[in-house]
């Protein structure tokens, strides 16, 4: 069974992370499947809304470190076509995705499990949600355009504190900061996201597409993502990042 489940029902395509035993940590294959799902949604007029959700107790623990470590030489090689790597293909797909995108989030969301939410048009979280951005603790820098998108949403100081002080943001704070649209009981999460999607189905697809386009500048955002990626790759060689990876791999 794939680690990304896809389900199309009445115009709503659900992409569900399906690796609960690993807290839905993302592998290269999962990035590729998510990219394929978004491409399918973009090309198919029958798809009106996409929902990203997850199986199990946690939404996404970020990158799978063992899987990521296998690609370290490629990340560090300046001759690699980094834009063609699965993670950057996914980030590009989500950046330029024109249709409404909804996220339903429970439990832990770490790293890219948080930054991908900044690309979603609607986000609903369970009351047990815990959002963390440990990039700096790992000797790295944030990605997915979060250094642009987060300060725009919540201000420089709040963003810096979240990224640099190791804070974990819960559902109530995420709602207060305007990072999510709704907080609900865990058992109501999927139904709430589905209800949001169904409301969007009643609207003009072209009106939604144009409105989203006016609210975003994907070309500018993609340039930030590529710049973040270049520094991210440099930081992978730092002593702090090397120590963090060795500590994890030696567990």
mmCIF file of C-alpha atoms in Angstrom:
data_model
loop_
_atom_site.group_PDB
_atom_site.id
_atom_site.type_symbol
_atom_site.label_atom_id
_atom_site.label_comp_id
_atom_site.label_asym_id
_atom_site.label_seq_id
_atom_site.Cartn_x
_atom_site.Cartn_y
_atom_site.Cartn_z
ATOM 1 C CA UNK A 1 0.000 0.000 0.000
ATOM 2 C CA UNK A 2 1.265 3.468 -0.878
ATOM 3 C CA UNK A 3 2.334 5.837 1.864
ATOM 4 C CA UNK A 4 0.105 8.435 0.187
ATOM 5 C CA UNK A 5 -3.536 7.472 -0.173
ATOM 6 C CA UNK A 6 -5.603 9.320 -2.776
ATOM 7 C CA UNK A 7 -9.374 9.475 -2.845
ATOM 8 C CA UNK A 8 -11.568 11.495 -5.189
ATOM 9 C CA UNK A 9 -15.184 12.011 -4.200
ATOM 10 C CA UNK A 10 -17.556 14.547 -5.715
ATOM 11 C CA UNK A 11 -14.836 16.999 -6.742
ATOM 12 C CA UNK A 12 -12.775 16.691 -3.561
ATOM 13 C CA UNK A 13 -9.381 14.976 -3.859
ATOM 14 C CA UNK A 14 -7.935 13.858 -0.540
ATOM 15 C CA UNK A 15 -4.202 13.213 -0.298
ATOM 16 C CA UNK A 16 -3.635 11.343 2.961
ATOM 17 C CA UNK A 17 -0.226 10.706 4.490
ATOM 18 C CA UNK A 18 -0.359 7.017 5.363
ATOM 19 C CA UNK A 19 2.763 6.158 7.321
ATOM 20 C CA UNK A 20 1.448 6.416 10.889
ATOM 21 C CA UNK A 21 4.036 4.062 12.411
ATOM 22 C CA UNK A 22 6.685 6.660 11.457
ATOM 23 C CA UNK A 23 4.486 9.632 12.385
ATOM 24 C CA UNK A 24 4.067 10.258 8.657
ATOM 25 C CA UNK A 25 7.659 11.391 8.219
ATOM 26 C CA UNK A 26 8.097 12.185 4.533
ATOM 27 C CA UNK A 27 10.273 10.123 2.199
ATOM 28 C CA UNK A 28 11.339 10.844 -1.374
ATOM 29 C CA UNK A 29 8.616 8.501 -2.605
ATOM 30 C CA UNK A 30 5.975 10.324 -0.564
ATOM 31 C CA UNK A 31 7.090 13.692 -1.937
ATOM 32 C CA UNK A 32 6.852 12.265 -5.446
ATOM 33 C CA UNK A 33 3.358 10.874 -4.808
ATOM 34 C CA UNK A 34 2.167 14.178 -3.332
ATOM 35 C CA UNK A 35 3.540 16.014 -6.363
ATOM 36 C CA UNK A 36 1.769 13.570 -8.673
ATOM 37 C CA UNK A 37 -1.461 14.053 -6.749
ATOM 38 C CA UNK A 38 -1.281 17.832 -7.075
ATOM 39 C CA UNK A 39 -0.464 17.503 -10.776
ATOM 40 C CA UNK A 40 -3.487 15.249 -11.233
ATOM 41 C CA UNK A 41 -5.670 17.760 -9.413
ATOM 42 C CA UNK A 42 -4.370 20.631 -11.532
ATOM 43 C CA UNK A 43 -5.033 18.826 -14.799
ATOM 44 C CA UNK A 44 -8.432 17.352 -13.955
ATOM 45 C CA UNK A 45 -11.414 19.735 -14.129
ATOM 46 C CA UNK A 46 -13.371 17.245 -12.051
ATOM 47 C CA UNK A 47 -11.110 18.053 -9.082
ATOM 48 C CA UNK A 48 -12.312 21.260 -7.463
ATOM 49 C CA UNK A 49 -10.630 21.134 -4.033
ATOM 50 C CA UNK A 50 -7.684 19.229 -2.526
ATOM 51 C CA UNK A 51 -7.489 18.194 1.123
ATOM 52 C CA UNK A 52 -4.188 17.134 2.690
ATOM 53 C CA UNK A 53 -4.737 14.927 5.739
ATOM 54 C CA UNK A 54 -2.937 12.181 7.638
ATOM 55 C CA UNK A 55 -3.599 8.763 9.111
ATOM 56 C CA UNK A 56 -2.841 8.055 12.764
ATOM 57 C CA UNK A 57 -2.121 10.213 15.769
ATOM 58 C CA UNK A 58 0.274 12.673 14.132
ATOM 59 C CA UNK A 59 0.113 14.771 10.968
ATOM 60 C CA UNK A 60 3.773 14.784 9.921
ATOM 61 C CA UNK A 61 7.106 14.490 11.747
ATOM 62 C CA UNK A 62 8.951 16.300 8.938
ATOM 63 C CA UNK A 63 11.511 14.595 6.729
ATOM 64 C CA UNK A 64 12.386 10.972 7.325
ATOM 65 C CA UNK A 65 15.972 11.371 8.535
ATOM 66 C CA UNK A 66 17.200 7.966 7.344
ATOM 67 C CA UNK A 67 15.730 8.538 3.899
ATOM 68 C CA UNK A 68 17.069 12.086 3.844
ATOM 69 C CA UNK A 69 20.550 10.974 4.886
ATOM 70 C CA UNK A 70 20.793 8.730 1.818
ATOM 71 C CA UNK A 71 20.486 11.841 -0.344
ATOM 72 C CA UNK A 72 22.995 13.977 1.546
ATOM 73 C CA UNK A 73 25.687 13.616 -1.182
ATOM 74 C CA UNK A 74 23.200 14.835 -3.807
ATOM 75 C CA UNK A 75 22.149 17.780 -1.641
ATOM 76 C CA UNK A 76 25.764 18.748 -1.105
ATOM 77 C CA UNK A 77 26.851 18.306 -4.733
ATOM 78 C CA UNK A 78 26.737 21.671 -6.576
ATOM 79 C CA UNK A 79 26.309 19.849 -9.892
ATOM 80 C CA UNK A 80 23.020 18.255 -8.786
ATOM 81 C CA UNK A 81 19.852 19.614 -10.396
ATOM 82 C CA UNK A 82 18.298 20.399 -7.026
ATOM 83 C CA UNK A 83 15.061 21.667 -8.566
ATOM 84 C CA UNK A 84 14.497 18.134 -9.896
ATOM 85 C CA UNK A 85 14.784 16.509 -6.457
ATOM 86 C CA UNK A 86 11.466 15.179 -5.098
ATOM 87 C CA UNK A 87 11.231 17.612 -2.190
ATOM 88 C CA UNK A 88 11.712 20.651 -4.436
ATOM 89 C CA UNK A 89 9.312 19.247 -7.012
ATOM 90 C CA UNK A 90 6.696 19.037 -4.254
ATOM 91 C CA UNK A 91 7.442 22.536 -2.978
ATOM 92 C CA UNK A 92 7.122 23.899 -6.502
ATOM 93 C CA UNK A 93 3.849 22.052 -7.044
ATOM 94 C CA UNK A 94 2.315 23.380 -3.841
ATOM 95 C CA UNK A 95 3.618 26.903 -4.499
ATOM 96 C CA UNK A 96 2.027 27.127 -7.939
ATOM 97 C CA UNK A 97 -1.120 25.130 -7.154
ATOM 98 C CA UNK A 98 -4.072 27.223 -8.327
ATOM 99 C CA UNK A 99 -7.046 25.405 -6.792
ATOM 100 C CA UNK A 100 -8.198 25.610 -3.155
ATOM 101 C CA UNK A 101 -6.018 23.605 -0.782
ATOM 102 C CA UNK A 102 -7.189 22.558 2.690
ATOM 103 C CA UNK A 103 -5.158 20.901 5.457
ATOM 104 C CA UNK A 104 -6.524 18.796 8.318
ATOM 105 C CA UNK A 105 -3.877 18.484 11.024
ATOM 106 C CA UNK A 106 -3.663 16.436 14.234
ATOM 107 C CA UNK A 107 -0.990 15.684 16.804
ATOM 108 C CA UNK A 108 2.587 16.567 15.949
ATOM 109 C CA UNK A 109 3.465 18.637 12.903
ATOM 110 C CA UNK A 110 7.205 19.235 12.602
ATOM 111 C CA UNK A 111 9.352 21.099 10.074
ATOM 112 C CA UNK A 112 7.909 20.721 6.599
ATOM 113 C CA UNK A 113 4.787 19.346 8.289
ATOM 114 C CA UNK A 114 4.257 22.927 9.456
ATOM 115 C CA UNK A 115 5.699 24.943 6.590
ATOM 116 C CA UNK A 116 3.503 23.226 3.986
ATOM 117 C CA UNK A 117 0.485 24.555 5.907
ATOM 118 C CA UNK A 118 1.519 28.092 4.969
ATOM 119 C CA UNK A 119 0.676 27.188 1.354
ATOM 120 C CA UNK A 120 -2.830 26.015 2.218
ATOM 121 C CA UNK A 121 -5.862 28.260 1.843
ATOM 122 C CA UNK A 122 -7.729 26.788 4.794
ATOM 123 C CA UNK A 123 -6.295 24.913 7.781
ATOM 124 C CA UNK A 124 -8.231 23.096 10.474
ATOM 125 C CA UNK A 125 -6.427 21.516 13.423
ATOM 126 C CA UNK A 126 -7.335 19.126 16.204
ATOM 127 C CA UNK A 127 -7.140 20.383 19.762
ATOM 128 C CA UNK A 128 -4.113 18.159 20.405
ATOM 129 C CA UNK A 129 -1.999 19.728 17.645
ATOM 130 C CA UNK A 130 1.631 20.663 18.374
ATOM 131 C CA UNK A 131 3.484 22.704 15.749
ATOM 132 C CA UNK A 132 7.282 22.959 15.858
ATOM 133 C CA UNK A 133 10.049 24.302 13.619
ATOM 134 C CA UNK A 134 13.353 22.738 14.773
ATOM 135 C CA UNK A 135 15.468 23.815 11.792
ATOM 136 C CA UNK A 136 17.840 26.081 13.741
ATOM 137 C CA UNK A 137 18.267 23.490 16.486
ATOM 138 C CA UNK A 138 19.505 21.138 13.758
ATOM 139 C CA UNK A 139 21.958 23.698 12.405
ATOM 140 C CA UNK A 140 19.798 24.292 9.324
ATOM 141 C CA UNK A 141 17.556 27.083 8.035
ATOM 142 C CA UNK A 142 13.786 27.017 7.464
ATOM 143 C CA UNK A 143 12.365 26.071 4.072
ATOM 144 C CA UNK A 144 9.230 26.138 1.892
ATOM 145 C CA UNK A 145 9.257 29.933 1.827
ATOM 146 C CA UNK A 146 8.512 30.113 5.543
ATOM 147 C CA UNK A 147 11.062 32.898 6.080
ATOM 148 C CA UNK A 148 8.829 35.054 3.859
ATOM 149 C CA UNK A 149 5.369 33.722 4.658
ATOM 150 C CA UNK A 150 5.565 33.476 8.447
ATOM 151 C CA UNK A 151 6.750 37.051 9.163
ATOM 152 C CA UNK A 152 4.000 38.278 6.819
ATOM 153 C CA UNK A 153 1.449 36.364 8.890
ATOM 154 C CA UNK A 154 2.590 36.799 12.473
ATOM 155 C CA UNK A 155 5.398 39.377 12.470
ATOM 156 C CA UNK A 156 9.161 39.180 12.739
ATOM 157 C CA UNK A 157 9.534 38.810 16.521
ATOM 158 C CA UNK A 158 6.913 36.087 16.875
ATOM 159 C CA UNK A 159 8.368 34.184 13.918
ATOM 160 C CA UNK A 160 11.928 34.496 15.224
ATOM 161 C CA UNK A 161 10.898 33.271 18.679
ATOM 162 C CA UNK A 162 9.135 30.247 17.210
ATOM 163 C CA UNK A 163 12.082 29.346 15.020
ATOM 164 C CA UNK A 164 14.977 30.196 17.331
ATOM 165 C CA UNK A 165 13.720 29.449 20.859
ATOM 166 C CA UNK A 166 12.365 25.986 20.196
ATOM 167 C CA UNK A 167 8.777 26.889 20.993
ATOM 168 C CA UNK A 168 5.935 24.494 20.323
ATOM 169 C CA UNK A 169 2.657 26.110 19.314
ATOM 170 C CA UNK A 170 -0.612 24.490 20.294
ATOM 171 C CA UNK A 171 -4.042 24.766 18.758
ATOM 172 C CA UNK A 172 -5.246 27.776 20.753
ATOM 173 C CA UNK A 173 -2.138 29.860 20.010
ATOM 174 C CA UNK A 174 -2.197 28.839 16.346
ATOM 175 C CA UNK A 175 -5.801 30.037 16.110
ATOM 176 C CA UNK A 176 -5.037 33.293 17.927
ATOM 177 C CA UNK A 177 -2.082 33.984 15.618
ATOM 178 C CA UNK A 178 -4.229 33.452 12.532
ATOM 179 C CA UNK A 179 -2.276 30.404 11.374
ATOM 180 C CA UNK A 180 -5.374 28.191 11.313
ATOM 181 C CA UNK A 181 -9.045 28.733 10.607
ATOM 182 C CA UNK A 182 -10.533 26.399 13.199
ATOM 183 C CA UNK A 183 -9.656 24.137 16.107
ATOM 184 C CA UNK A 184 -11.873 21.112 16.705
ATOM 185 C CA UNK A 185 -12.002 17.891 18.658
ATOM 186 C CA UNK A 186 -9.903 15.146 17.074
ATOM 187 C CA UNK A 187 -12.972 13.121 16.138
ATOM 188 C CA UNK A 188 -14.428 16.113 14.251
ATOM 189 C CA UNK A 189 -11.301 16.943 12.235
ATOM 190 C CA UNK A 190 -12.013 15.121 8.975
ATOM 191 C CA UNK A 191 -15.682 16.090 8.965
ATOM 192 C CA UNK A 192 -14.819 19.767 9.499
ATOM 193 C CA UNK A 193 -12.290 19.772 6.643
ATOM 194 C CA UNK A 194 -14.823 18.013 4.403
ATOM 195 C CA UNK A 195 -17.455 20.602 5.315
ATOM 196 C CA UNK A 196 -15.106 23.416 4.305
ATOM 197 C CA UNK A 197 -14.397 21.686 0.993
ATOM 198 C CA UNK A 198 -18.103 21.193 0.308
ATOM 199 C CA UNK A 199 -18.750 24.905 0.821
ATOM 200 C CA UNK A 200 -16.063 25.700 -1.752
ATOM 201 C CA UNK A 201 -17.742 23.336 -4.230
ATOM 202 C CA UNK A 202 -20.716 25.709 -4.317
ATOM 203 C CA UNK A 203 -18.555 28.556 -5.627
ATOM 204 C CA UNK A 204 -17.369 29.325 -9.140
ATOM 205 C CA UNK A 205 -14.085 27.467 -9.821
ATOM 206 C CA UNK A 206 -12.762 30.349 -11.926
ATOM 207 C CA UNK A 207 -13.695 32.893 -9.249
ATOM 208 C CA UNK A 208 -11.822 30.863 -6.658
ATOM 209 C CA UNK A 209 -8.801 30.472 -8.924
ATOM 210 C CA UNK A 210 -8.601 34.175 -9.760
ATOM 211 C CA UNK A 211 -9.122 35.247 -6.148
ATOM 212 C CA UNK A 212 -6.347 32.941 -4.933
ATOM 213 C CA UNK A 213 -4.063 34.245 -7.698
ATOM 214 C CA UNK A 214 -4.585 37.855 -6.610
ATOM 215 C CA UNK A 215 -3.694 36.923 -3.022
ATOM 216 C CA UNK A 216 -0.396 35.212 -3.843
ATOM 217 C CA UNK A 217 2.821 35.832 -5.732
ATOM 218 C CA UNK A 218 4.100 32.320 -6.496
ATOM 219 C CA UNK A 219 7.007 33.490 -8.657
ATOM 220 C CA UNK A 220 8.391 35.617 -5.827
ATOM 221 C CA UNK A 221 7.755 32.833 -3.326
ATOM 222 C CA UNK A 222 9.499 30.238 -5.484
ATOM 223 C CA UNK A 223 12.617 32.398 -5.673
ATOM 224 C CA UNK A 224 12.657 32.587 -1.868
ATOM 225 C CA UNK A 225 12.245 28.807 -1.643
ATOM 226 C CA UNK A 226 15.175 28.265 -4.001
ATOM 227 C CA UNK A 227 17.319 30.750 -2.034
ATOM 228 C CA UNK A 228 16.412 29.038 1.256
ATOM 229 C CA UNK A 229 17.302 25.705 -0.349
ATOM 230 C CA UNK A 230 20.746 26.935 -1.385
ATOM 231 C CA UNK A 231 21.584 28.008 2.185
ATOM 232 C CA UNK A 232 19.957 24.858 3.585
ATOM 233 C CA UNK A 233 22.377 22.785 1.506
ATOM 234 C CA UNK A 234 25.344 24.857 2.729
ATOM 235 C CA UNK A 235 24.235 24.386 6.327
ATOM 236 C CA UNK A 236 24.133 20.627 5.904
ATOM 237 C CA UNK A 237 27.945 20.793 6.001
ATOM 238 C CA UNK A 238 28.014 22.736 9.283
ATOM 239 C CA UNK A 239 29.329 21.010 12.424
ATOM 240 C CA UNK A 240 25.967 21.533 14.131
ATOM 241 C CA UNK A 241 24.018 19.820 11.346
ATOM 242 C CA UNK A 242 26.531 16.970 11.064
ATOM 243 C CA UNK A 243 26.363 16.390 14.821
ATOM 244 C CA UNK A 244 22.550 16.408 14.774
ATOM 245 C CA UNK A 245 22.425 13.852 11.972
ATOM 246 C CA UNK A 246 25.015 11.604 13.627
ATOM 247 C CA UNK A 247 23.146 11.752 16.920
ATOM 248 C CA UNK A 248 19.919 10.683 15.255
ATOM 249 C CA UNK A 249 21.481 7.954 13.109
ATOM 250 C CA UNK A 250 23.323 6.469 16.075
ATOM 251 C CA UNK A 251 20.116 5.874 18.046
#
